[in-house]
């Protein structure tokens, strides 16, 4: 469980950068089609779903800290976390912080998922007596405003006593939702929210995605209407929103949220200029390429290295280094490292950085640690000696 949670933390870190980039780009895409804003959310969704990606020199994570930053700043390296937790359990000690965080994460995810399920079942029960009007369209006295509900066989639910003109606008809107598969994408986004409920960035992405699918749907309806029909559509939004109660998380609802902005869009809609569309396509492509790829993996010769020569009497099972950005670890699952052997730690940063290195004995017992600052470049090696319970630096950086 701890390993799974730390993996989610890393994936959340990389997705959060993509979400932040989308939030910044929204300002530049405000005159482009709403379809672009809706489609952009696929980028962080893929980062949240996939723990791997292609490598590229043009990746944004060449300069941005990714998954390793989470472990370097918040916790120990992920492999040491699970080892530390297991050691605590075996000796009956206090549970590790990552174990406690994992339990809290699981509780929160189940709670949010249960809330969504109960909301869906309650709404399903409310409309169980709905009357079939035609095809997949139902009417019910239990609803105050229209919405779309259902994953594989979506149904449109309407309140009674709707004016014919209002019903025409509502059905056009909800049919567009079905055509765009929003009744699938929104529950799917909610499942991602349940998995990453601890991330404020994911919450922001979910709320904005729900907003964007409504704006995108309005846009697809509006662009087929003449100005007089657009005014009628805007009036329908206003009339239904005035008597609407906020729906549950699950359904795709007509007229929910951002009513002023959606009415303004309906009344002032203009087809985007070709250069706006082209610019939006280029921005989306650049963003996708930058955040759906990772920085290339470096071979050992491309890393700086920390070498720790073991001369102490106590057996050493693990050594690690931490900085303000990342962590690295070297450990043995069997016998301890033999005396006289050097442990090599690959350093992933370049330039002036503060480091802390440590060696651990059996049951993850800290034997010694040392902190230092240095400017490291690929190919250099720093030498340390572990002896008599202390870590001592030996000389200046060298080339191995």
Short mmCIF file of C-alpha atoms in Angstrom, two decimals, residues 204-389:
data_model
loop_
_atom_site.label_atom_id
_atom_site.label_comp_id
_atom_site.label_asym_id
_atom_site.label_seq_id
_atom_site.Cartn_x
_atom_site.Cartn_y
_atom_site.Cartn_z
CA UNK A 204 -9.26 22.52 -9.48
CA UNK A 205 -8.93 20.49 -12.68
CA UNK A 206 -12.13 18.53 -11.95
CA UNK A 207 -14.20 21.65 -11.26
CA UNK A 208 -12.90 23.44 -14.35
CA UNK A 209 -13.41 20.34 -16.50
CA UNK A 210 -17.07 20.20 -15.41
CA UNK A 211 -17.37 23.87 -16.33
CA UNK A 212 -15.63 23.41 -19.68
CA UNK A 213 -17.81 20.51 -20.86
CA UNK A 214 -20.88 22.70 -20.30
CA UNK A 215 -19.36 25.65 -22.19
CA UNK A 216 -18.21 23.36 -25.01
CA UNK A 217 -21.68 21.83 -25.26
CA UNK A 218 -23.32 25.27 -25.33
CA UNK A 219 -20.92 26.33 -28.07
CA UNK A 220 -21.77 23.34 -30.28
CA UNK A 221 -25.48 24.16 -29.95
CA UNK A 222 -25.12 27.92 -30.36
CA UNK A 223 -23.05 27.85 -33.53
CA UNK A 224 -25.99 26.21 -35.35
CA UNK A 225 -28.45 28.91 -34.25
CA UNK A 226 -29.31 32.27 -35.70
CA UNK A 227 -29.10 35.35 -33.39
CA UNK A 228 -32.81 35.24 -32.48
CA UNK A 229 -32.55 31.58 -31.51
CA UNK A 230 -29.46 32.29 -29.44
CA UNK A 231 -31.42 34.84 -27.40
CA UNK A 232 -34.10 32.22 -26.79
CA UNK A 233 -31.44 29.69 -25.75
CA UNK A 234 -29.96 32.23 -23.30
CA UNK A 235 -33.42 32.87 -21.86
CA UNK A 236 -33.93 29.13 -21.37
CA UNK A 237 -30.65 28.95 -19.44
CA UNK A 238 -31.78 31.82 -17.21
CA UNK A 239 -35.29 30.45 -16.61
CA UNK A 240 -34.19 26.95 -15.69
CA UNK A 241 -31.22 28.07 -13.60
CA UNK A 242 -33.50 30.30 -11.48
CA UNK A 243 -35.46 27.31 -10.17
CA UNK A 244 -32.64 24.78 -10.20
CA UNK A 245 -31.27 22.97 -7.18
CA UNK A 246 -27.62 22.02 -7.34
CA UNK A 247 -27.45 18.46 -8.74
CA UNK A 248 -25.42 15.54 -7.42
CA UNK A 249 -21.85 15.00 -8.53
CA UNK A 250 -22.74 12.34 -11.08
CA UNK A 251 -25.20 13.77 -13.65
CA UNK A 252 -24.50 16.07 -16.54
CA UNK A 253 -27.00 18.86 -15.91
CA UNK A 254 -28.43 21.60 -18.10
CA UNK A 255 -27.98 25.12 -16.78
CA UNK A 256 -25.76 24.19 -13.80
CA UNK A 257 -23.16 26.76 -12.78
CA UNK A 258 -21.59 29.84 -14.43
CA UNK A 259 -24.97 30.98 -15.71
CA UNK A 260 -23.89 34.57 -16.33
CA UNK A 261 -20.88 33.50 -18.38
CA UNK A 262 -22.88 30.96 -20.36
CA UNK A 263 -25.61 33.48 -21.15
CA UNK A 264 -22.95 35.97 -22.25
CA UNK A 265 -21.44 33.28 -24.47
CA UNK A 266 -24.84 32.55 -26.03
CA UNK A 267 -25.54 36.21 -26.77
CA UNK A 268 -22.05 37.28 -27.89
CA UNK A 269 -20.82 34.16 -29.68
CA UNK A 270 -18.54 34.76 -32.64
CA UNK A 271 -16.88 32.10 -34.69
CA UNK A 272 -13.13 32.13 -33.85
CA UNK A 273 -10.83 33.49 -36.53
CA UNK A 274 -8.66 30.98 -38.36
CA UNK A 275 -5.50 32.33 -36.77
CA UNK A 276 -7.02 31.82 -33.29
CA UNK A 277 -7.79 28.22 -34.16
CA UNK A 278 -4.29 27.65 -35.57
CA UNK A 279 -2.65 29.26 -32.55
CA UNK A 280 -4.77 27.15 -30.19
CA UNK A 281 -3.83 23.95 -32.04
CA UNK A 282 -0.12 24.82 -31.80
CA UNK A 283 -0.34 25.69 -28.10
CA UNK A 284 -2.19 22.46 -27.34
CA UNK A 285 0.35 20.41 -29.29
CA UNK A 286 3.30 22.07 -27.52
CA UNK A 287 1.68 21.57 -24.13
CA UNK A 288 0.94 17.91 -24.86
CA UNK A 289 4.49 17.22 -26.05
CA UNK A 290 6.05 19.05 -23.09
CA UNK A 291 4.01 17.40 -20.35
CA UNK A 292 3.36 13.94 -21.78
CA UNK A 293 7.08 13.22 -22.04
CA UNK A 294 9.79 12.84 -19.41
CA UNK A 295 13.37 14.01 -19.32
CA UNK A 296 15.76 11.40 -20.81
CA UNK A 297 17.22 8.90 -18.39
CA UNK A 298 20.89 9.49 -17.72
CA UNK A 299 23.41 6.70 -17.69
CA UNK A 300 25.80 6.45 -14.77
CA UNK A 301 28.53 8.22 -16.75
CA UNK A 302 26.19 11.20 -17.16
CA UNK A 303 25.63 11.53 -13.40
CA UNK A 304 27.77 12.98 -10.71
CA UNK A 305 28.37 10.37 -8.01
CA UNK A 306 28.85 10.14 -4.24
CA UNK A 307 31.16 7.32 -3.16
CA UNK A 308 31.05 6.09 0.47
CA UNK A 309 33.92 3.80 1.53
CA UNK A 310 32.83 1.53 4.40
CA UNK A 311 35.41 1.09 7.18
CA UNK A 312 33.07 1.00 10.21
CA UNK A 313 32.56 -1.91 12.55
CA UNK A 314 28.75 -1.82 12.37
CA UNK A 315 27.20 -3.50 9.29
CA UNK A 316 25.67 -1.16 6.69
CA UNK A 317 22.52 -2.19 4.80
CA UNK A 318 21.60 1.06 3.09
CA UNK A 319 22.95 4.45 2.10
CA UNK A 320 21.06 7.42 0.73
CA UNK A 321 21.36 11.05 -0.24
CA UNK A 322 18.75 13.77 -0.20
CA UNK A 323 18.64 17.28 -1.57
CA UNK A 324 16.01 19.98 -1.85
CA UNK A 325 14.78 18.37 -5.06
CA UNK A 326 15.35 14.62 -5.23
CA UNK A 327 16.56 11.54 -3.40
CA UNK A 328 18.63 8.50 -4.26
CA UNK A 329 19.18 5.24 -2.44
CA UNK A 330 21.40 2.17 -2.52
CA UNK A 331 20.43 -0.84 -0.42
CA UNK A 332 20.93 -4.58 -0.05
CA UNK A 333 18.17 -7.11 0.60
CA UNK A 334 20.60 -9.77 1.80
CA UNK A 335 23.79 -9.60 3.88
CA UNK A 336 25.22 -6.17 4.73
CA UNK A 337 27.74 -4.45 2.50
CA UNK A 338 31.20 -5.86 3.20
CA UNK A 339 33.79 -3.69 4.93
CA UNK A 340 36.12 -2.08 2.39
CA UNK A 341 33.43 -1.78 -0.30
CA UNK A 342 32.33 1.58 -1.67
CA UNK A 343 28.64 2.42 -2.08
CA UNK A 344 27.93 4.56 -5.16
CA UNK A 345 25.01 7.03 -5.19
CA UNK A 346 24.08 8.76 -8.46
CA UNK A 347 23.41 12.49 -8.13
CA UNK A 348 20.66 13.80 -10.40
CA UNK A 349 21.13 17.56 -10.03
CA UNK A 350 23.73 19.91 -11.37
CA UNK A 351 24.96 23.21 -10.00
CA UNK A 352 25.16 24.46 -6.39
CA UNK A 353 23.03 22.24 -4.15
CA UNK A 354 22.74 21.29 -0.47
CA UNK A 355 23.01 17.56 0.18
CA UNK A 356 22.49 15.23 3.13
CA UNK A 357 23.91 11.71 2.96
CA UNK A 358 23.31 8.92 5.47
CA UNK A 359 24.14 5.27 6.12
CA UNK A 360 21.77 2.84 7.86
CA UNK A 361 22.20 -0.42 9.69
CA UNK A 362 19.83 -3.30 10.28
CA UNK A 363 16.14 -2.41 10.86
CA UNK A 364 16.78 0.97 9.22
CA UNK A 365 18.79 2.26 12.17
CA UNK A 366 20.61 5.51 11.36
CA UNK A 367 24.35 5.00 11.81
CA UNK A 368 25.73 8.33 10.58
CA UNK A 369 24.89 11.28 8.37
CA UNK A 370 26.61 14.35 6.95
CA UNK A 371 25.46 17.53 5.22
CA UNK A 372 27.41 19.56 2.71
CA UNK A 373 27.08 22.00 -0.20
CA UNK A 374 28.85 21.64 -3.51
CA UNK A 375 28.67 22.31 -7.24
CA UNK A 376 28.55 18.94 -9.00
CA UNK A 377 28.78 18.24 -12.71
CA UNK A 378 28.24 14.95 -14.58
CA UNK A 379 31.22 12.62 -14.38
CA UNK A 380 32.54 13.94 -11.06
CA UNK A 381 32.69 11.82 -7.91
CA UNK A 382 32.68 12.93 -4.27
CA UNK A 383 34.43 10.62 -1.80
CA UNK A 384 33.28 9.94 1.76
CA UNK A 385 34.57 7.58 4.43
CA UNK A 386 32.32 5.87 6.98
CA UNK A 387 34.39 4.98 10.03
CA UNK A 388 33.93 5.01 13.81
CA UNK A 389 30.28 6.07 13.53
#
